[in-house]
PDB file of C-alpha atoms in Angstrom:
ATOM      1  CA  MET A 288     -15.355  -3.828 -20.605  1.00 49.00           C
ATOM      2  CA  ARG A 289     -12.571  -5.700 -22.081  1.00 48.00           C
ATOM      3  CA  VAL A 290     -10.850  -6.016 -18.629  1.00 45.00           C
ATOM      4  CA  ASN A 291     -14.184  -7.380 -16.556  1.00 46.00           C
ATOM      5  CA  TYR A 292     -14.442 -10.022 -19.844  1.00 42.00           C
ATOM      6  CA  PHE A 293     -10.932 -11.013 -19.149  1.00 43.00           C
ATOM      7  CA  ILE A 294     -11.008 -11.548 -15.655  1.00 42.00           C
ATOM      8  CA  VAL A 295     -14.278 -13.468 -15.985  1.00 40.00           C
ATOM      9  CA  MET A 296     -12.519 -15.532 -18.703  1.00 41.00           C
ATOM     10  CA  VAL A 297      -9.493 -16.413 -16.537  1.00 38.00           C
ATOM     11  CA  LEU A 298     -11.530 -17.288 -13.147  1.00 39.00           C
ATOM     12  CA  SER A 299     -13.698 -19.445 -15.349  1.00 41.00           C
ATOM     13  CA  ILE A 300     -10.731 -21.464 -16.802  1.00 39.00           C
ATOM     14  CA  ILE A 301      -9.292 -21.902 -12.881  1.00 40.00           C
ATOM     15  CA  MET A 302     -12.348 -22.977 -11.745  1.00 41.00           C
ATOM     16  CA  ALA A 303     -12.976 -25.502 -14.756  1.00 42.00           C
ATOM     17  CA  SER A 304      -9.636 -26.624 -13.856  1.00 42.00           C
ATOM     18  CA  CYS A 305     -10.311 -27.268 -10.167  1.00 44.00           C
ATOM     19  CA  SER A 306     -12.712 -30.164 -10.581  1.00 47.00           C
ATOM     20  CA  ASN A 307     -12.105 -33.286 -12.533  1.00 89.00           C
ATOM     21  CA  THR A 308     -12.226 -36.873 -12.171  1.00 93.00           C
ATOM     22  CA  ARG A 309      -9.781 -39.510 -13.884  1.00 95.00           C
ATOM     23  CA  VAL A 310      -9.132 -43.164 -14.231  1.00 95.00           C
ATOM     24  CA  ILE A 311      -5.375 -43.332 -12.133  1.00 93.00           C
ATOM     25  CA  GLN A 312      -5.257 -47.367 -12.449  1.00 92.00           C
ATOM     26  CA  ASP A 313      -7.030 -49.958 -14.406  1.00 93.00           C
ATOM     27  CA  TRP A 314      -6.327 -53.601 -14.832  1.00 95.00           C
ATOM     28  CA  VAL A 315      -7.888 -56.626 -16.757  1.00 94.00           C
ATOM     29  CA  GLN A 316      -7.242 -60.239 -16.146  1.00 91.00           C
ATOM     30  CA  GLU A 317      -4.794 -61.214 -18.721  1.00 87.00           C
ATOM     31  CA  ASP A 318      -6.378 -64.089 -19.993  1.00 82.00           C
ATOM     32  CA  HIS A 319      -9.892 -62.569 -19.548  1.00 80.00           C
ATOM     33  CA  GLU A 320     -11.820 -63.661 -22.635  1.00 85.00           C
ATOM     34  CA  ILE A 321     -15.804 -62.885 -21.479  1.00 91.00           C
ATOM     35  CA  THR A 322     -17.772 -60.203 -21.986  1.00 95.00           C
ATOM     36  CA  TYR A 323     -20.614 -59.600 -19.414  1.00 97.00           C
ATOM     37  CA  HIS A 324     -24.066 -58.888 -19.889  1.00 97.00           C
ATOM     38  CA  HIS A 325     -25.950 -58.220 -16.710  1.00 98.00           C
ATOM     39  CA  PRO A 326     -24.088 -56.811 -13.616  1.00 98.00           C
ATOM     40  CA  MET A 327     -25.075 -56.076 -10.089  1.00 98.00           C
ATOM     41  CA  ILE A 328     -23.734 -52.620  -9.164  1.00 98.00           C
ATOM     42  CA  ILE A 329     -22.993 -52.242  -5.496  1.00 98.00           C
ATOM     43  CA  GLY A 330     -21.962 -48.689  -3.907  1.00 97.00           C
ATOM     44  CA  ILE A 331     -20.472 -49.321  -0.399  1.00 95.00           C
ATOM     45  CA  SER A 332     -21.431 -46.618   1.937  1.00 93.00           C
ATOM     46  CA  ASP A 333     -22.011 -45.600   5.487  1.00 91.00           C
ATOM     47  CA  SER A 334     -25.238 -43.533   4.028  1.00 93.00           C
ATOM     48  CA  GLN A 335     -28.046 -45.895   2.497  1.00 94.00           C
ATOM     49  CA  GLN A 336     -29.238 -42.590   0.639  1.00 95.00           C
ATOM     50  CA  THR A 337     -25.761 -42.196  -0.916  1.00 95.00           C
ATOM     51  CA  ARG A 338     -25.524 -45.650  -2.017  1.00 96.00           C
ATOM     52  CA  GLN A 339     -28.949 -45.984  -3.891  1.00 97.00           C
ATOM     53  CA  ILE A 340     -28.383 -42.596  -5.576  1.00 96.00           C
ATOM     54  CA  TYR A 341     -24.662 -44.117  -6.954  1.00 97.00           C
ATOM     55  CA  GLU A 342     -26.567 -47.615  -8.071  1.00 98.00           C
ATOM     56  CA  LYS A 343     -29.269 -45.824  -9.568  1.00 97.00           C
ATOM     57  CA  HIS A 344     -27.118 -43.655 -11.232  1.00 97.00           C
ATOM     58  CA  PHE A 345     -24.661 -46.512 -12.577  1.00 98.00           C
ATOM     59  CA  VAL A 346     -27.408 -48.492 -13.526  1.00 98.00           C
ATOM     60  CA  ALA A 347     -28.761 -45.643 -15.598  1.00 98.00           C
ATOM     61  CA  GLU A 348     -25.697 -44.846 -17.385  1.00 97.00           C
ATOM     62  CA  LEU A 349     -25.079 -48.497 -17.945  1.00 98.00           C
ATOM     63  CA  ALA A 350     -28.958 -48.379 -19.692  1.00 98.00           C
ATOM     64  CA  LYS A 351     -27.649 -45.540 -22.410  1.00 97.00           C
ATOM     65  CA  GLU A 352     -25.343 -48.279 -23.291  1.00 96.00           C
ATOM     66  CA  ASN A 353     -27.941 -50.679 -23.631  1.00 97.00           C
ATOM     67  CA  ILE A 354     -26.297 -52.720 -20.775  1.00 98.00           C
ATOM     68  CA  THR A 355     -29.186 -54.306 -18.368  1.00 98.00           C
ATOM     69  CA  ALA A 356     -27.912 -53.841 -14.606  1.00 98.00           C
ATOM     70  CA  THR A 357     -29.528 -54.450 -11.071  1.00 98.00           C
ATOM     71  CA  PRO A 358     -28.764 -52.216  -8.244  1.00 98.00           C
ATOM     72  CA  SER A 359     -27.609 -53.948  -5.190  1.00 98.00           C
ATOM     73  CA  TYR A 360     -30.287 -52.259  -2.563  1.00 97.00           C
ATOM     74  CA  LYS A 361     -33.124 -54.111  -4.622  1.00 97.00           C
ATOM     75  CA  LEU A 362     -31.558 -57.348  -3.743  1.00 97.00           C
ATOM     76  CA  ILE A 363     -29.888 -56.725  -0.470  1.00 97.00           C
ATOM     77  CA  ASN A 364     -31.696 -54.457   2.038  1.00 94.00           C
ATOM     78  CA  SER A 365     -30.050 -52.033   4.216  1.00 91.00           C
ATOM     79  CA  LYS A 366     -30.161 -54.559   7.632  1.00 92.00           C
ATOM     80  CA  GLN A 367     -28.049 -56.840   5.963  1.00 94.00           C
ATOM     81  CA  LYS A 368     -24.450 -57.073   6.054  1.00 92.00           C
ATOM     82  CA  MET A 369     -22.629 -56.728   2.925  1.00 93.00           C
ATOM     83  CA  ASN A 370     -19.992 -59.514   2.574  1.00 94.00           C
ATOM     84  CA  ARG A 371     -19.324 -62.131   0.115  1.00 94.00           C
ATOM     85  CA  ASP A 372     -22.176 -64.411   1.368  1.00 95.00           C
ATOM     86  CA  THR A 373     -25.016 -61.941   1.086  1.00 96.00           C
ATOM     87  CA  VAL A 374     -23.830 -61.041  -2.585  1.00 97.00           C
ATOM     88  CA  LEU A 375     -23.742 -64.609  -3.773  1.00 96.00           C
ATOM     89  CA  GLU A 376     -26.788 -65.463  -2.222  1.00 96.00           C
ATOM     90  CA  ALA A 377     -28.527 -62.367  -3.535  1.00 97.00           C
ATOM     91  CA  VAL A 378     -27.635 -63.097  -6.826  1.00 97.00           C
ATOM     92  CA  GLU A 379     -28.626 -66.807  -6.956  1.00 96.00           C
ATOM     93  CA  GLY A 380     -31.143 -67.832  -9.410  1.00 96.00           C
ATOM     94  CA  THR A 381     -31.125 -64.572 -11.570  1.00 97.00           C
ATOM     95  CA  ASP A 382     -29.102 -63.939 -14.843  1.00 97.00           C
ATOM     96  CA  ILE A 383     -26.481 -61.700 -13.180  1.00 98.00           C
ATOM     97  CA  ASP A 384     -23.152 -62.615 -14.357  1.00 98.00           C
ATOM     98  CA  SER A 385     -21.047 -60.070 -12.850  1.00 98.00           C
ATOM     99  CA  VAL A 386     -20.919 -57.937  -9.839  1.00 98.00           C
ATOM    100  CA  ILE A 387     -19.451 -54.473  -9.574  1.00 98.00           C
ATOM    101  CA  ILE A 388     -18.336 -53.135  -6.296  1.00 97.00           C
ATOM    102  CA  THR A 389     -17.342 -49.295  -5.480  1.00 97.00           C
ATOM    103  CA  TYR A 390     -15.584 -48.171  -2.157  1.00 96.00           C
ATOM    104  CA  LEU A 391     -13.597 -45.745  -1.305  1.00 94.00           C
ATOM    105  CA  VAL A 392     -10.127 -45.844  -0.655  1.00 93.00           C
ATOM    106  CA  SER A 393      -9.242 -42.703   0.489  1.00 90.00           C
ATOM    107  CA  SER A 394     -10.658 -39.009   1.316  1.00 85.00           C
ATOM    108  CA  GLU A 395      -8.280 -36.486   1.898  1.00 85.00           C
ATOM    109  CA  THR A 396      -7.605 -32.463   2.041  1.00 83.00           C
ATOM    110  CA  GLU A 397      -4.851 -31.271  -0.034  1.00 70.00           C
ATOM    111  CA  VAL A 398      -3.130 -27.887  -0.321  1.00 70.00           C
ATOM    112  CA  LEU A 399      -3.213 -26.914  -4.217  1.00 60.00           C
ATOM    113  CA  HIS A 400      -1.025 -23.880  -5.806  1.00 62.00           C
ATOM    114  CA  HIS A 401      -2.704 -22.604  -9.008  1.00 61.00           C
ATOM    115  CA  GLU A 402      -0.161 -20.625 -11.141  1.00 67.00           C
ATOM    116  CA  SER A 403      -1.475 -17.554 -12.509  1.00 61.00           C
ATOM    117  CA  PRO A 404      -2.206 -17.546 -16.328  1.00 59.00           C
ATOM    118  CA  LEU A 405      -0.013 -14.382 -16.386  1.00 56.00           C
ATOM    119  CA  ASN A 406       2.845 -15.700 -14.822  1.00 53.00           C
ATOM    120  CA  HIS A 407       4.252 -17.172 -17.974  1.00 52.00           C
ATOM    121  CA  GLY A 408       6.205 -14.736 -20.220  1.00 50.00           C
ATOM    122  CA  TYR A 409       4.558 -11.498 -19.449  1.00 46.00           C
ATOM    123  CA  SER A 410       6.717  -8.645 -19.175  1.00 47.00           C
ATOM    124  CA  GLY A 411       4.275  -5.786 -20.020  1.00 48.00           C
ATOM    125  CA  ASP A 412       3.992  -2.391 -18.259  1.00 50.00           C
ATOM    126  CA  PRO A 413       0.565  -2.332 -16.203  1.00 47.00           C
ATOM    127  CA  ASP A 414       0.153   1.611 -16.799  1.00 51.00           C
ATOM    128  CA  SER A 415       0.410   1.032 -20.521  1.00 49.00           C
ATOM    129  CA  THR A 416      -2.208  -1.956 -20.728  1.00 49.00           C
ATOM    130  CA  ARG A 417      -5.899  -2.794 -20.201  1.00 49.00           C
ATOM    131  CA  VAL A 418      -5.245  -5.251 -17.410  1.00 48.00           C
ATOM    132  CA  SER A 419      -5.266  -4.189 -14.252  1.00 47.00           C
ATOM    133  CA  ALA A 420      -1.919  -3.981 -12.047  1.00 48.00           C
ATOM    134  CA  THR A 421      -3.457  -6.244  -9.302  1.00 48.00           C
ATOM    135  CA  LEU A 422      -4.172  -9.125 -11.422  1.00 47.00           C
ATOM    136  CA  ILE A 423      -0.647  -8.761 -13.289  1.00 45.00           C
ATOM    137  CA  SER A 424       0.650  -8.692  -9.749  1.00 46.00           C
ATOM    138  CA  THR A 425      -1.088 -12.144  -8.756  1.00 47.00           C
ATOM    139  CA  ARG A 426       1.417 -14.679  -9.447  1.00 50.00           C
ATOM    140  CA  GLY A 427      -0.494 -17.487  -8.160  1.00 57.00           C
ATOM    141  CA  ARG A 428      -3.030 -18.790  -5.496  1.00 61.00           C
ATOM    142  CA  THR A 429      -3.545 -21.566  -3.243  1.00 63.00           C
ATOM    143  CA  SER A 430      -6.520 -23.305  -2.174  1.00 66.00           C
ATOM    144  CA  SER A 431      -7.537 -26.585  -0.039  1.00 73.00           C
ATOM    145  CA  ALA A 432      -9.118 -29.423  -2.199  1.00 82.00           C
ATOM    146  CA  GLU A 433     -10.955 -32.799  -1.377  1.00 89.00           C
ATOM    147  CA  ILE A 434      -9.399 -35.534  -3.043  1.00 92.00           C
ATOM    148  CA  ILE A 435     -11.473 -38.547  -3.363  1.00 94.00           C
ATOM    149  CA  THR A 436     -10.162 -42.232  -4.340  1.00 95.00           C
ATOM    150  CA  LEU A 437     -12.526 -44.754  -5.384  1.00 96.00           C
ATOM    151  CA  LYS A 438     -11.711 -48.335  -6.006  1.00 97.00           C
ATOM    152  CA  ASN A 439     -13.937 -50.459  -8.438  1.00 97.00           C
ATOM    153  CA  ASP A 440     -13.672 -54.121  -9.037  1.00 98.00           C
ATOM    154  CA  LEU A 441     -15.503 -56.280 -11.302  1.00 98.00           C
ATOM    155  CA  TYR A 442     -15.973 -60.091 -10.072  1.00 97.00           C
ATOM    156  CA  ASP A 443     -17.140 -62.864 -12.149  1.00 97.00           C
ATOM    157  CA  VAL A 444     -20.200 -64.542 -10.240  1.00 96.00           C
ATOM    158  CA  GLU A 445     -19.550 -68.052 -11.700  1.00 95.00           C
ATOM    159  CA  THR A 446     -15.830 -68.443 -10.692  1.00 94.00           C
ATOM    160  CA  LYS A 447     -15.914 -65.625  -7.763  1.00 95.00           C
ATOM    161  CA  THR A 448     -12.734 -64.176  -8.977  1.00 95.00           C
ATOM    162  CA  LEU A 449     -11.523 -60.467  -9.603  1.00 96.00           C
ATOM    163  CA  ARG A 450     -11.771 -59.730 -13.383  1.00 96.00           C
ATOM    164  CA  TRP A 451     -11.208 -55.990 -13.792  1.00 97.00           C
ATOM    165  CA  THR A 452     -10.362 -53.280 -11.590  1.00 97.00           C
ATOM    166  CA  ALA A 453      -9.840 -49.486 -11.702  1.00 97.00           C
ATOM    167  CA  GLN A 454      -9.565 -46.483  -9.212  1.00 97.00           C
ATOM    168  CA  THR A 455     -10.948 -43.286  -9.788  1.00 96.00           C
ATOM    169  CA  ARG A 456      -9.696 -39.887  -8.393  1.00 95.00           C
ATOM    170  CA  THR A 457     -11.762 -36.677  -7.937  1.00 94.00           C
ATOM    171  CA  VAL A 458     -10.268 -33.507  -7.109  1.00 91.00           C
ATOM    172  CA  ALA A 459     -12.233 -30.805  -5.582  1.00 87.00           C
ATOM    173  CA  PRO A 460     -15.806 -32.079  -6.071  1.00 89.00           C
ATOM    174  CA  GLU A 461     -18.398 -29.563  -5.569  1.00 88.00           C
ATOM    175  CA  SER A 462     -20.886 -31.959  -4.149  1.00 90.00           C
ATOM    176  CA  ILE A 463     -21.235 -35.916  -3.946  1.00 90.00           C
ATOM    177  CA  ASP A 464     -23.643 -35.667  -6.926  1.00 92.00           C
ATOM    178  CA  GLU A 465     -20.695 -34.461  -8.947  1.00 93.00           C
ATOM    179  CA  VAL A 466     -18.538 -37.381  -7.602  1.00 94.00           C
ATOM    180  CA  VAL A 467     -21.232 -40.028  -8.600  1.00 95.00           C
ATOM    181  CA  THR A 468     -22.073 -38.424 -11.919  1.00 95.00           C
ATOM    182  CA  ASP A 469     -18.649 -38.160 -12.857  1.00 95.00           C
ATOM    183  CA  VAL A 470     -17.229 -41.388 -12.005  1.00 96.00           C
ATOM    184  CA  THR A 471     -20.100 -43.324 -13.107  1.00 97.00           C
ATOM    185  CA  SER A 472     -19.600 -42.025 -16.293  1.00 96.00           C
ATOM    186  CA  LEU A 473     -15.982 -42.344 -16.488  1.00 96.00           C
ATOM    187  CA  LEU A 474     -16.603 -46.161 -15.304  1.00 97.00           C
ATOM    188  CA  VAL A 475     -18.981 -47.159 -17.971  1.00 97.00           C
ATOM    189  CA  GLU A 476     -16.929 -45.986 -20.669  1.00 96.00           C
ATOM    190  CA  GLN A 477     -14.059 -47.569 -19.080  1.00 96.00           C
ATOM    191  CA  LEU A 478     -15.557 -50.632 -18.972  1.00 97.00           C
ATOM    192  CA  VAL A 479     -17.049 -50.866 -22.408  1.00 96.00           C
ATOM    193  CA  ASP A 480     -13.507 -49.774 -23.730  1.00 94.00           C
ATOM    194  CA  ASP A 481     -11.691 -52.659 -22.125  1.00 94.00           C
ATOM    195  CA  GLY A 482     -14.534 -54.973 -23.574  1.00 94.00           C
ATOM    196  CA  ILE A 483     -15.565 -55.878 -20.094  1.00 96.00           C
ATOM    197  CA  LEU A 484     -19.387 -55.064 -20.781  1.00 96.00           C
ATOM    198  CA  LYS A 485     -21.129 -55.303 -23.587  1.00 92.00           C
TER     199      LYS A 485
END
């Protein structure tokens, strides 16, 4: 019974460590003093469904912080080309003061090597312990993991200049929904901590 519990615990730790999202770069314009209150969220994607899911979720995460945001799909339809002129036209006459654009930088597959938790300082004899010899002899494993890097830029609507940027890196996501959930949550936290949104 203890052996099975131990195996489940080890596998849970390994699985939990396989998938994560973190900010790998964060930049704020040095002389930046403005706090924005109403961004438009743009998710660049070949899939309009993914774009809408991302923008809706980002808006919902911002709403938890009492920040009003507008998803771009409400102002820019799928037939319009996403460029500077289209965005400026979309925000004209609104109270949108900033634009946050998220787009894919890279999506690659990397072979990851995972060390066995028992490979550090274990010197016991399998026959005299409750842990199986098979588990002890497993010194590590390898797996392929997708790594998704996204760039997230915030532009000031009035000056049309870049004021904040961050790159996120997601390792081994189980689905696009996981990427959307993790990235948007992390970005909202970073934007608020950096004093960009309020």
